[in-house]
Amino acid sequence: MTTNQEPVPPTWFIREAMDGDEVLQLYVGMPHLFSIRLHHGGRLTKIPGRVYKGGKVNFVDMIDVDMFSVHEISDMLDELGYSVTDHIYYFFQNPEKDLDNGIEDLSSDQDVLNLSKHVEFHKIINVFTFHG
């Protein structure tokens, strides 16, 4: 027996900017929700003094860490106009480290679990894309 269930729409939404304090207000009493500061269309420079050059920044809010996967980032980039055929690498910044020492892969379920450890106390996670 097959069911014709429609895909569940994402609970997250993309925006251009918001004050950091406003974002924190969104998540009072919701330890499983967070935002991504999504850096896209640019590149990370080499260390020391690593920065993300070029590109744009968008914020993605109301992400449920229990439902989050790498595929969600692909959906976010699709919504921002990137082709699903583009080969794009994802990284996140450990919020307790700087860019020189805190860039971690975001390409597997294990990487998502590593990111999820930070969500309760860090409500905005930097995610960087690199187009290969």
Short mmCIF file of C-alpha atoms in Angstrom, two decimals:
data_model
loop_
_atom_site.label_atom_id
_atom_site.label_comp_id
_atom_site.label_asym_id
_atom_site.label_seq_id
_atom_site.Cartn_x
_atom_site.Cartn_y
_atom_site.Cartn_z
CA MET A 1 0.00 0.00 0.00
CA THR A 2 1.36 3.42 -0.91
CA THR A 3 0.36 6.76 0.48
CA ASN A 4 0.45 10.01 -1.39
CA GLN A 5 1.83 12.22 1.31
CA GLU A 6 3.02 15.64 0.26
CA PRO A 7 6.46 16.69 1.49
CA VAL A 8 6.39 18.55 4.76
CA PRO A 9 7.38 22.19 4.19
CA PRO A 10 10.36 23.43 6.19
CA THR A 11 9.66 25.24 9.42
CA TRP A 12 12.61 27.56 8.84
CA PHE A 13 12.63 30.80 6.88
CA ILE A 14 15.36 32.90 5.26
CA ARG A 15 15.91 36.60 5.89
CA GLU A 16 18.67 39.14 5.23
CA ALA A 17 19.33 40.61 8.66
CA MET A 18 18.11 40.98 12.22
CA ASP A 19 19.60 42.24 15.44
CA GLY A 20 21.27 39.41 17.39
CA ASP A 21 19.28 40.26 20.51
CA GLU A 22 16.04 39.91 18.53
CA VAL A 23 17.11 36.44 17.43
CA LEU A 24 17.81 35.40 21.00
CA GLN A 25 14.32 36.58 21.98
CA LEU A 26 12.85 34.17 19.40
CA TYR A 27 14.30 31.18 21.20
CA VAL A 28 13.50 31.83 24.86
CA GLY A 29 12.32 28.50 26.27
CA MET A 30 13.11 26.63 23.03
CA PRO A 31 16.50 24.96 23.44
CA HIS A 32 16.10 22.86 20.27
CA LEU A 33 15.67 25.82 17.88
CA PHE A 34 18.46 27.92 16.36
CA SER A 35 19.46 30.18 13.46
CA ILE A 36 22.15 29.80 10.84
CA ARG A 37 24.16 32.79 9.58
CA LEU A 38 24.64 31.40 6.07
CA HIS A 39 27.69 32.72 4.20
CA HIS A 40 27.38 31.83 0.51
CA GLY A 41 28.91 32.69 -2.83
CA GLY A 42 32.36 33.49 -1.42
CA ARG A 43 35.36 31.61 -0.06
CA LEU A 44 37.34 31.11 3.12
CA THR A 45 40.87 32.49 3.01
CA LYS A 46 43.90 30.63 4.33
CA ILE A 47 45.09 30.81 7.92
CA PRO A 48 46.31 32.77 9.82
CA GLY A 49 43.71 35.52 9.80
CA ARG A 50 41.06 33.48 7.98
CA VAL A 51 37.98 35.37 6.77
CA TYR A 52 35.14 34.66 4.35
CA LYS A 53 35.72 36.86 1.29
CA GLY A 54 33.04 37.90 -1.13
CA GLY A 55 29.60 36.42 -1.29
CA LYS A 56 26.52 37.20 0.72
CA VAL A 57 25.09 36.51 4.15
CA ASN A 58 21.54 35.43 4.90
CA PHE A 59 20.01 34.24 8.13
CA VAL A 60 17.87 31.14 8.42
CA ASP A 61 15.66 31.10 11.50
CA MET A 62 13.55 28.64 13.45
CA ILE A 63 15.62 25.57 12.56
CA ASP A 64 14.75 22.56 14.67
CA VAL A 65 17.99 20.79 15.56
CA ASP A 66 16.13 17.47 15.85
CA MET A 67 14.99 17.72 12.21
CA PHE A 68 18.12 19.36 10.79
CA SER A 69 20.28 17.59 8.19
CA VAL A 70 22.84 18.49 5.55
CA HIS A 71 20.05 18.22 2.99
CA GLU A 72 18.33 21.19 4.68
CA ILE A 73 21.32 23.37 3.74
CA SER A 74 20.95 22.26 0.12
CA ASP A 75 17.27 23.25 0.30
CA MET A 76 18.21 26.64 1.75
CA LEU A 77 20.70 27.27 -1.05
CA ASP A 78 18.14 26.13 -3.61
CA GLU A 79 15.74 28.72 -2.20
CA LEU A 80 18.51 31.33 -2.56
CA GLY A 81 18.84 30.50 -6.27
CA TYR A 82 21.74 28.07 -6.39
CA SER A 83 21.49 25.08 -8.70
CA VAL A 84 21.10 21.65 -7.14
CA THR A 85 23.76 20.47 -9.60
CA ASP A 86 26.38 22.88 -8.18
CA HIS A 87 29.04 21.08 -6.18
CA ILE A 88 29.00 22.94 -2.88
CA TYR A 89 30.91 22.12 0.31
CA TYR A 90 29.54 23.08 3.73
CA PHE A 91 31.39 23.98 6.91
CA PHE A 92 30.34 25.39 10.26
CA GLN A 93 32.26 27.44 12.76
CA ASN A 94 32.53 26.00 16.24
CA PRO A 95 31.03 28.96 18.14
CA GLU A 96 33.65 28.62 20.88
CA LYS A 97 36.57 29.06 18.45
CA ASP A 98 37.76 31.59 15.88
CA LEU A 99 37.82 31.01 12.12
CA ASP A 100 41.45 29.92 12.16
CA ASN A 101 40.77 27.06 14.58
CA GLY A 102 37.04 26.42 14.51
CA ILE A 103 36.05 25.43 10.97
CA GLU A 104 34.46 21.97 10.92
CA ASP A 105 33.00 19.90 8.08
CA LEU A 106 29.26 19.81 7.66
CA SER A 107 28.77 16.95 5.22
CA SER A 108 27.45 13.99 7.23
CA ASP A 109 25.05 13.02 9.99
CA GLN A 110 27.98 12.89 12.41
CA ASP A 111 28.93 16.46 11.48
CA VAL A 112 25.32 17.56 12.16
CA LEU A 113 25.53 15.87 15.58
CA ASN A 114 28.74 17.82 16.27
CA LEU A 115 26.97 21.07 15.33
CA SER A 116 23.91 20.17 17.42
CA LYS A 117 26.00 20.06 20.61
CA HIS A 118 26.31 23.85 20.42
CA VAL A 119 22.68 24.81 19.78
CA GLU A 120 21.42 24.99 23.36
CA PHE A 121 23.88 27.75 24.29
CA HIS A 122 24.69 29.29 20.89
CA LYS A 123 21.58 30.27 18.97
CA ILE A 124 23.34 31.60 15.87
CA ILE A 125 25.68 29.17 14.11
CA ASN A 126 27.91 30.36 11.25
CA VAL A 127 27.71 28.10 8.20
CA PHE A 128 30.03 28.68 5.24
CA THR A 129 29.74 27.37 1.70
CA PHE A 130 32.50 26.79 -0.81
CA HIS A 131 31.66 26.16 -4.45
CA GLY A 132 33.95 23.49 -5.85
#
